[in-house]
PDB file of C-alpha atoms in Angstrom:
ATOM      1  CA  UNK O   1      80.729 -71.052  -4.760  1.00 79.00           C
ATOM      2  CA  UNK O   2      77.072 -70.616  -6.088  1.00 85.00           C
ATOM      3  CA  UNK O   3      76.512 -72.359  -8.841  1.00 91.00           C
ATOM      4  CA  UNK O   4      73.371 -73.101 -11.162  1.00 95.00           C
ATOM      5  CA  UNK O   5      73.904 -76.251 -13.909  1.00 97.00           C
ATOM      6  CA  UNK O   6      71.744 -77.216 -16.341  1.00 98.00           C
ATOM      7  CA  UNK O   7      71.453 -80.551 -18.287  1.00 98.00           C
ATOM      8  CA  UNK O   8      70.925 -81.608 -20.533  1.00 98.00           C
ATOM      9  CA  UNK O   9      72.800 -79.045 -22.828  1.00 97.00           C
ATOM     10  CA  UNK O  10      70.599 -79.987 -26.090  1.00 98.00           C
ATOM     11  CA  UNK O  11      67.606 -82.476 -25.959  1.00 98.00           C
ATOM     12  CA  UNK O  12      65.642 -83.452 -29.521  1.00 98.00           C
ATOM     13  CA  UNK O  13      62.183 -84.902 -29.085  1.00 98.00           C
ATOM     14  CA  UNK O  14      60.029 -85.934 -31.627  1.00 98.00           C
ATOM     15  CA  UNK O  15      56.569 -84.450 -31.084  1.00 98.00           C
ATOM     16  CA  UNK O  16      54.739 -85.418 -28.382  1.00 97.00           C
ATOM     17  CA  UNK O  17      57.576 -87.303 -26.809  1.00 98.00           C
ATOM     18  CA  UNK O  18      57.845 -85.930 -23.099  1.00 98.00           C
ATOM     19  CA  UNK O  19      60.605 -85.252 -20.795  1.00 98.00           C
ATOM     20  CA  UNK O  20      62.534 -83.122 -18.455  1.00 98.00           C
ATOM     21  CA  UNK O  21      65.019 -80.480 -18.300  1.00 98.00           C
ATOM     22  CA  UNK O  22      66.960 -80.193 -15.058  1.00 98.00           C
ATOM     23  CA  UNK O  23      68.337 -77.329 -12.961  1.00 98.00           C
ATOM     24  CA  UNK O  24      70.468 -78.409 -10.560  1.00 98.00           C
ATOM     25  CA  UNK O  25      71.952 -74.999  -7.975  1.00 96.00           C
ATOM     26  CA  UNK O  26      74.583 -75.001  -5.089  1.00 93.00           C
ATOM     27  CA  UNK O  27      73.684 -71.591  -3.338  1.00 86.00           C
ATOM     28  CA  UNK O  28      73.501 -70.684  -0.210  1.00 81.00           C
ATOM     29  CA  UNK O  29      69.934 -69.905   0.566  1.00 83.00           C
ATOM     30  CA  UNK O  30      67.621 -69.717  -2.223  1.00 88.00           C
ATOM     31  CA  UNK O  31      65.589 -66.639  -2.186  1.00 89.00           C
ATOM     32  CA  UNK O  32      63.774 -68.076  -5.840  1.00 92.00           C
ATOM     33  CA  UNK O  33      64.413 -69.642  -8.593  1.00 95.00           C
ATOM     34  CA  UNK O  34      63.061 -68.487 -12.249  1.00 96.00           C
ATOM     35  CA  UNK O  35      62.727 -70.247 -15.880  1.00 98.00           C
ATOM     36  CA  UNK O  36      62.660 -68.756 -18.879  1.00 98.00           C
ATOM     37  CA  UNK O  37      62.227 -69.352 -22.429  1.00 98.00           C
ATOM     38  CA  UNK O  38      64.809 -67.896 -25.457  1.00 98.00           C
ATOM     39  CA  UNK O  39      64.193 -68.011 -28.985  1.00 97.00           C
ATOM     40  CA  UNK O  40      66.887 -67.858 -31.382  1.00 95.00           C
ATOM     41  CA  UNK O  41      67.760 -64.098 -31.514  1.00 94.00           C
ATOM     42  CA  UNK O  42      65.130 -62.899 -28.890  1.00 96.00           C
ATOM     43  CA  UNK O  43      65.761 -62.563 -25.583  1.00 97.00           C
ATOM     44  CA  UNK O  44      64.354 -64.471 -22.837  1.00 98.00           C
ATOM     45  CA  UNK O  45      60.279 -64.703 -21.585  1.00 97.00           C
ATOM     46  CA  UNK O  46      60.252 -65.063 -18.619  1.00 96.00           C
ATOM     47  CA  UNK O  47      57.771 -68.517 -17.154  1.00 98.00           C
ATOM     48  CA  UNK O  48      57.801 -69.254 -14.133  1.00 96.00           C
ATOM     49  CA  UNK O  49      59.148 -68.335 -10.144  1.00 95.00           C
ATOM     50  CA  UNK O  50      59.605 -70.893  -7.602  1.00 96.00           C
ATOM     51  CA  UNK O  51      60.075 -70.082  -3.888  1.00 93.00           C
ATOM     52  CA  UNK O  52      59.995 -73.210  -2.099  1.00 93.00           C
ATOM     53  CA  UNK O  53      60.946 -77.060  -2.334  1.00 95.00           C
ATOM     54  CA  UNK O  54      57.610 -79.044  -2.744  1.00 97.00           C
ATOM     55  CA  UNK O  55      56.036 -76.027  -5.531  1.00 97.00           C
ATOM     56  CA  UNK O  56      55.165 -76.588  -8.702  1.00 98.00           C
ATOM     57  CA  UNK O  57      53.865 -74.751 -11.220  1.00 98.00           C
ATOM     58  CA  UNK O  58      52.112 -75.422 -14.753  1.00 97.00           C
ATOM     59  CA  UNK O  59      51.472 -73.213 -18.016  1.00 96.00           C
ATOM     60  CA  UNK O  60      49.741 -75.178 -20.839  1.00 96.00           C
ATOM     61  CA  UNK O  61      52.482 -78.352 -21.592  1.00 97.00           C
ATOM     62  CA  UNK O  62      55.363 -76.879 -19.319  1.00 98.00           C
ATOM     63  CA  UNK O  63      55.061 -77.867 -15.545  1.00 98.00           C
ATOM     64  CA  UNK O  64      57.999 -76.569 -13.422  1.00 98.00           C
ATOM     65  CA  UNK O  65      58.607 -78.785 -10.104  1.00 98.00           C
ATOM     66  CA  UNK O  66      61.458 -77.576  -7.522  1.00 98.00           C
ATOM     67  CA  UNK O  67      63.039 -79.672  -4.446  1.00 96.00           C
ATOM     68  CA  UNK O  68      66.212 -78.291  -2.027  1.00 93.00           C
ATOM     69  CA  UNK O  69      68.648 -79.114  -4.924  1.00 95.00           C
ATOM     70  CA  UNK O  70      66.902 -79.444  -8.097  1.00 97.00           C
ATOM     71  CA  UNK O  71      64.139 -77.994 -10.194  1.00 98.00           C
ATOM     72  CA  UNK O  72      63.113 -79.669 -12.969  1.00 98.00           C
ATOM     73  CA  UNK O  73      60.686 -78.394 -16.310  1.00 98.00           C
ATOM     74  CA  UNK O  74      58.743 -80.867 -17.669  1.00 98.00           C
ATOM     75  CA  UNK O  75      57.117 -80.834 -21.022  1.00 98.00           C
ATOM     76  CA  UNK O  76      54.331 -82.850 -21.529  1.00 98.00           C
ATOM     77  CA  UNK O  77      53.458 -83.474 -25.205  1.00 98.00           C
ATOM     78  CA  UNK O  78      55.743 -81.420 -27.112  1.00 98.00           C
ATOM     79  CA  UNK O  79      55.320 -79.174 -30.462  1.00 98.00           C
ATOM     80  CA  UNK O  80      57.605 -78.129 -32.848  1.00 98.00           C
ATOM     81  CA  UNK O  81      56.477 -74.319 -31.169  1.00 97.00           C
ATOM     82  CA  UNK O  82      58.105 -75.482 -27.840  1.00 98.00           C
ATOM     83  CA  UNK O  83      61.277 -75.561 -29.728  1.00 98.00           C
ATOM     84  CA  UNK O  84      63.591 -73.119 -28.173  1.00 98.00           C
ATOM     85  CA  UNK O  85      66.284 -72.424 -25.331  1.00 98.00           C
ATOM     86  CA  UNK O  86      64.960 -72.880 -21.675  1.00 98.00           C
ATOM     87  CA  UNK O  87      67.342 -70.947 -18.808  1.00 98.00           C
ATOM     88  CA  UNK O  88      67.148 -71.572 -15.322  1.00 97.00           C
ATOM     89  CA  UNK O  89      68.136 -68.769 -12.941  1.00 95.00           C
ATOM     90  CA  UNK O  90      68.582 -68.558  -8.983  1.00 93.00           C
ATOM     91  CA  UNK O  91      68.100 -65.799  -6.497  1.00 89.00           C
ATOM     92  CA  UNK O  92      70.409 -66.680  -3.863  1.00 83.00           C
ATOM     93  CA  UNK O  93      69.759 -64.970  -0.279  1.00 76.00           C
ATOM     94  CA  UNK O  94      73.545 -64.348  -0.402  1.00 68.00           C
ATOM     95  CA  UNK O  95      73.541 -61.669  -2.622  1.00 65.00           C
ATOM     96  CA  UNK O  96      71.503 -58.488  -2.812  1.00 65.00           C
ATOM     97  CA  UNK O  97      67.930 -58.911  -4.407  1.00 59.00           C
ATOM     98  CA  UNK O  98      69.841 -57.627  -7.786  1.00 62.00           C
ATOM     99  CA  UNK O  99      71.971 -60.421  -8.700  1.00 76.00           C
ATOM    100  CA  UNK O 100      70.675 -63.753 -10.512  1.00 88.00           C
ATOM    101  CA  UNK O 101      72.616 -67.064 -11.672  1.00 92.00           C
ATOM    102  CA  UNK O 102      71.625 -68.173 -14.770  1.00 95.00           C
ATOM    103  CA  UNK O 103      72.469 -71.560 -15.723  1.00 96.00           C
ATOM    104  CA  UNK O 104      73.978 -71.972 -19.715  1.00 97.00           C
ATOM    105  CA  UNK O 105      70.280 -72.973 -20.989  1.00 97.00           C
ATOM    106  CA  UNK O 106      69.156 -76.586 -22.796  1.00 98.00           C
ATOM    107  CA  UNK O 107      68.340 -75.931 -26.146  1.00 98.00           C
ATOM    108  CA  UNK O 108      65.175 -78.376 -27.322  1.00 98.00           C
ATOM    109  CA  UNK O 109      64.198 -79.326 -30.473  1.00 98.00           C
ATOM    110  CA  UNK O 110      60.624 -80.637 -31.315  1.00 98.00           C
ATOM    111  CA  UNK O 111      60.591 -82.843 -34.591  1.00 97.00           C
ATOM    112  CA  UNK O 112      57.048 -82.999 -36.427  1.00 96.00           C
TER     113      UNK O 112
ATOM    114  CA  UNK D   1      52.033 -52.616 -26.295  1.00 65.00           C
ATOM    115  CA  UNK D   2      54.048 -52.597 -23.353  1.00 76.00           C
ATOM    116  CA  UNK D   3      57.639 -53.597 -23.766  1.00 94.00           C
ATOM    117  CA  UNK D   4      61.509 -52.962 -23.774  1.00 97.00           C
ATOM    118  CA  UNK D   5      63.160 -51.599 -27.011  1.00 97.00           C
ATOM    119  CA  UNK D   6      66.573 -52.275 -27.698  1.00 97.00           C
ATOM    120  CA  UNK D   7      68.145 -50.775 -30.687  1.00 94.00           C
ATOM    121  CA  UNK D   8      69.795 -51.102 -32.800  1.00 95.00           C
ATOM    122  CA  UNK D   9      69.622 -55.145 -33.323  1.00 96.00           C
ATOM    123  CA  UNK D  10      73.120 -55.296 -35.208  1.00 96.00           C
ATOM    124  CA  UNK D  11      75.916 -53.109 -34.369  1.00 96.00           C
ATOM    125  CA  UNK D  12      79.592 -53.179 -35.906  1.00 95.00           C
ATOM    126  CA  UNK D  13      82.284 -51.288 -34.882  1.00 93.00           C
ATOM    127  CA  UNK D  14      86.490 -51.067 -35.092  1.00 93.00           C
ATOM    128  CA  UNK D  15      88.337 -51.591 -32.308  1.00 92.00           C
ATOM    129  CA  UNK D  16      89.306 -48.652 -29.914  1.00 91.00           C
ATOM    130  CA  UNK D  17      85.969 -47.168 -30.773  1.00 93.00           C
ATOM    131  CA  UNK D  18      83.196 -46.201 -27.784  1.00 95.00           C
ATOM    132  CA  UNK D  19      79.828 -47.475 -28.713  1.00 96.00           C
ATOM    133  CA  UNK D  20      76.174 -46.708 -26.933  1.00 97.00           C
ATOM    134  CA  UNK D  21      73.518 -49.285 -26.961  1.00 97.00           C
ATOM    135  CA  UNK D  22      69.670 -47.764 -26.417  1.00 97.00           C
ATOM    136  CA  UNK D  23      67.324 -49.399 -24.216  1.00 98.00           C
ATOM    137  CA  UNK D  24      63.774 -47.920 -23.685  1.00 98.00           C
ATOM    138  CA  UNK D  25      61.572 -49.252 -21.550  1.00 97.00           C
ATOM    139  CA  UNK D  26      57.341 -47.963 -21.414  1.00 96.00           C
ATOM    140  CA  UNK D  27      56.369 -50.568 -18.549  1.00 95.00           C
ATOM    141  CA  UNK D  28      56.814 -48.254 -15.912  1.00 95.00           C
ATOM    142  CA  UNK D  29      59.545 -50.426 -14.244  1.00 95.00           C
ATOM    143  CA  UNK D  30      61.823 -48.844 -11.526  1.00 93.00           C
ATOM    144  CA  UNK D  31      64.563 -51.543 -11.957  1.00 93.00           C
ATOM    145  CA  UNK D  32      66.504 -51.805 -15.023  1.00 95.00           C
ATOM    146  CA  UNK D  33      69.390 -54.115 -16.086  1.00 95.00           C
ATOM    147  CA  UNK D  34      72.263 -54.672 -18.649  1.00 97.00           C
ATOM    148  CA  UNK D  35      73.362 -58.441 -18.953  1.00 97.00           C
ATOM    149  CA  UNK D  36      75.754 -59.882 -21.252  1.00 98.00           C
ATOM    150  CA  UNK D  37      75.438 -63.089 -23.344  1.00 97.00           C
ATOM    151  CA  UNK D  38      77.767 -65.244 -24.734  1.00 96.00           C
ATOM    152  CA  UNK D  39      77.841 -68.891 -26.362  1.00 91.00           C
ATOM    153  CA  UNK D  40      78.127 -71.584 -23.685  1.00 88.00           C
ATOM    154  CA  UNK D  41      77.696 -69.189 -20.550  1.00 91.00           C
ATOM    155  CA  UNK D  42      75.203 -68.223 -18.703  1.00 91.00           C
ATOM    156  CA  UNK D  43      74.047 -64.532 -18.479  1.00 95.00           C
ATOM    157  CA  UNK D  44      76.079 -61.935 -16.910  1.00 95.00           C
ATOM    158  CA  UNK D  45      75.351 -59.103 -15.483  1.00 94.00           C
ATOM    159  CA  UNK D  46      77.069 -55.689 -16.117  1.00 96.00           C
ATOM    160  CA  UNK D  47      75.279 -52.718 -14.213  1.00 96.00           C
ATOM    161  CA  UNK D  48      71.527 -52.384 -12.622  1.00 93.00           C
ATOM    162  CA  UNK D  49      69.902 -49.354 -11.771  1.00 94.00           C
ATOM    163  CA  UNK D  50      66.727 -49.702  -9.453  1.00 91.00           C
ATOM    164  CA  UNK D  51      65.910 -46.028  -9.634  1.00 92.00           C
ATOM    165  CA  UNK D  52      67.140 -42.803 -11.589  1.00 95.00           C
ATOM    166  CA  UNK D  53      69.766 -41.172 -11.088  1.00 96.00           C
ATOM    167  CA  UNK D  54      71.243 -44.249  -9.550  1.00 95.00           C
ATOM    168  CA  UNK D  55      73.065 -47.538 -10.510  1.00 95.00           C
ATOM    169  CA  UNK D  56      75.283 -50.295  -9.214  1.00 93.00           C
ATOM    170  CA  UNK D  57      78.086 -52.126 -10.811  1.00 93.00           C
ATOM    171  CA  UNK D  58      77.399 -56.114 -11.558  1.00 92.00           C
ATOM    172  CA  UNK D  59      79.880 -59.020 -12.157  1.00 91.00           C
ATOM    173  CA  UNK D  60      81.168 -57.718 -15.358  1.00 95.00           C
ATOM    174  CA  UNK D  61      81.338 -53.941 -15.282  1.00 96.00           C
ATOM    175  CA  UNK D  62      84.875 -52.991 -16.269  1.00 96.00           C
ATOM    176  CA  UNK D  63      85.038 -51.303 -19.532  1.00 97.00           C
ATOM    177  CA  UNK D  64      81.154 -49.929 -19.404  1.00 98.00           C
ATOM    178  CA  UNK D  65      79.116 -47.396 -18.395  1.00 98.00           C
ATOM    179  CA  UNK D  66      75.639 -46.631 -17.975  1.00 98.00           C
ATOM    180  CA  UNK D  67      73.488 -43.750 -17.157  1.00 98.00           C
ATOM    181  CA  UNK D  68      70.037 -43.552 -16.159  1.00 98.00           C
ATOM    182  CA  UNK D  69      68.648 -39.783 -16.586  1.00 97.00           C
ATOM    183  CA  UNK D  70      64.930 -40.891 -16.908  1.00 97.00           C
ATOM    184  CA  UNK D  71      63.135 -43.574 -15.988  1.00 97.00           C
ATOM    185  CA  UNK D  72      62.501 -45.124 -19.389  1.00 97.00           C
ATOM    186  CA  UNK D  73      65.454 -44.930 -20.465  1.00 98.00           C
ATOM    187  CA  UNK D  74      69.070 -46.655 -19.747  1.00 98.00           C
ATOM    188  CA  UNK D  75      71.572 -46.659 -22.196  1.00 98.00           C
ATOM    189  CA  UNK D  76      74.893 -48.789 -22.103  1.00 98.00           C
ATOM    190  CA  UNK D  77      78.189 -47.583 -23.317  1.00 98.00           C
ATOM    191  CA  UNK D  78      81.421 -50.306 -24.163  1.00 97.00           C
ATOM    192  CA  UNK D  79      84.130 -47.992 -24.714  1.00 95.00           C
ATOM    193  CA  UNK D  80      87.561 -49.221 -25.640  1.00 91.00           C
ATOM    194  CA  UNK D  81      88.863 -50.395 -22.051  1.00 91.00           C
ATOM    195  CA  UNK D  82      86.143 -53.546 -23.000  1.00 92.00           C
ATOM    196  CA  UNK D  83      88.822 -56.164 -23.845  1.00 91.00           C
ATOM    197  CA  UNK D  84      86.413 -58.793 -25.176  1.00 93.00           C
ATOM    198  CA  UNK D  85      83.532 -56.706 -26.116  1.00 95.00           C
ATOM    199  CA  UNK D  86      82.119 -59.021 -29.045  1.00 96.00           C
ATOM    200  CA  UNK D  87      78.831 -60.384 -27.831  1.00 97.00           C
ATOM    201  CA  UNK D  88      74.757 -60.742 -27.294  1.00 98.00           C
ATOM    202  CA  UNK D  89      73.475 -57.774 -24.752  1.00 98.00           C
ATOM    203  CA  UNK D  90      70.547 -57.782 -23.141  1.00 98.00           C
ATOM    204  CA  UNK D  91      68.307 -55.094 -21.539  1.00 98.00           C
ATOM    205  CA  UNK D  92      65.468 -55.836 -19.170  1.00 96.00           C
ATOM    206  CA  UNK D  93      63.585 -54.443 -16.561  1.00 95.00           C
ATOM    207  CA  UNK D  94      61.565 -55.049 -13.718  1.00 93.00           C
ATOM    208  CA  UNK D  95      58.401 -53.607 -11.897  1.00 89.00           C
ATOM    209  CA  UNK D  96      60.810 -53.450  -8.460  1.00 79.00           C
ATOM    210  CA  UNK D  97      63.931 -55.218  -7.980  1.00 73.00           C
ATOM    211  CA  UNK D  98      63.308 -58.025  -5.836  1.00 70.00           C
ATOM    212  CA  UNK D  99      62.326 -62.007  -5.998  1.00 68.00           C
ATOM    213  CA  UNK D 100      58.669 -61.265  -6.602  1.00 72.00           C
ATOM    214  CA  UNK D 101      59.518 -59.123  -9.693  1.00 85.00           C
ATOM    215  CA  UNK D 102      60.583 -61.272 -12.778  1.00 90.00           C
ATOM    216  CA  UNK D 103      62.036 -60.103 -15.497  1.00 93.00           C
ATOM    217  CA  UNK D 104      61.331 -58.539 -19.006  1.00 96.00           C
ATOM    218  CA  UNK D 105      63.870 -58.474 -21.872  1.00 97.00           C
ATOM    219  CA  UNK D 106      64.162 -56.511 -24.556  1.00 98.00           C
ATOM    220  CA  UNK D 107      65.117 -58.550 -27.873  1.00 97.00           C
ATOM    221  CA  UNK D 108      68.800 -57.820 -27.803  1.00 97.00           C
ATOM    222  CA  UNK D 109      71.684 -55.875 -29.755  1.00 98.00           C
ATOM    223  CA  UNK D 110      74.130 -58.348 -31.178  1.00 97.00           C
ATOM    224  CA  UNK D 111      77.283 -56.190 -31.113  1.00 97.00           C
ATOM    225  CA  UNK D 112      80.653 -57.209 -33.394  1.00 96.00           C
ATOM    226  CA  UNK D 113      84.167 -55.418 -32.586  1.00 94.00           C
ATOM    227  CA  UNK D 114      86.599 -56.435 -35.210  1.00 92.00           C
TER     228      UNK D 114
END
């Protein structure tokens, strides 16, 4: 069964205290996989696309990295304004172009 | 400024009642979606429609309906068959459906059945 999992579920930094959110997916055939950010009440912005193990890409203190199981966002330098919920989805090549798996999000919190 | 407008943000309703959620859309997007939201799962999707005149059932479509008479425009109906239908929907669109096109979401209508 496809299946996207995220972890950690919550992660509190203090600011500028870096780390990584992962996004780990079982699919068969990745077509891409998205992030996105969610603030409380809002609905989700979307980030970044990945197509293939070995890309990255970066947007100011976010850098998204993805290999054949795993992609992972790092944030480099927190703020209190990165605060919010980050989803992972996957476009799996066994499904119609429509359909997306979103994982169930890591909610951060950046402490002044 | 370009966006997706959901409205209302709050909606309350009895049970047994049918209730339409708006979504407008002035990006010019072909594809347009309906997911659903709730705490602790991931986002699921209820119908898509990629042009007018023209939709497709998603994972969770029993006890909705949609309609897409314009291109802007694609509202989203939970009638009374929706057994569970307390929850966080979301609208979005895209430029074409497809890998290359992301997403856009609107900013949600946070709908309570008591």
């Amino acid at each position: 069964e496809d299946q996207v999992t995220q972890s950690p579920e919550a992660l509190r930094l203090q600011e500028g205290e870096s780390s990584s959110l992962n996004c780990s997916y079982t699919v068969s055939g990745l077509r891409g996989l998205f992030w996105y950010r969610q603030d409380p009440g809002k609905g989700p912005e979307f980030l970044f696309t990945l197509y293939s193990a070995g890309e990255e890409k970066e947007k100011e203190r976010l850098k998204a990295t993805l290999t054949k199981k795993e992609s992972f966002l790092h944030i480099t330098a927190p703020k209190p304004e990165d605060s919010a919920t980050y989803l992972c989805a996957v476009q799996a090549k066994s499904y119609n172009t429509d359909k997306l798996i979103f994982g169930t999000g890591t909610r951060l919190q950046v402490f002044p | 400024d370009g966006g997706i407008t959901q409205s209302p943000k709050y909606l309350f309703r009895k049970e047994g009642q049918n209730v339409t959620l708006s979504c407008e859309q002035n990006l010019n997007h072909d594809a347009m979606y309906w997911y659903r939201q709730d705490p602790g799962q991931g986002l699921r999707l209820i119908y898509y429609s990629q042009i007018v005149n023209d939709f497709q059932k998603g994972d969770i479509a029993e006890g909705y309906s949609v309609s897409r008479e314009k291109k802007e425009s694609f509202p989203l109906t939970v009638t009374s068959a929706q057994k569970n239908p307390t929850a966080f929907y979301l609208c979005a669109s895209s430029r074409e459906s497809g890998v290359h096109s992301p997403l856009h979401f609107g900013n949600g209508t946070r709908l309570t059945v008591t």
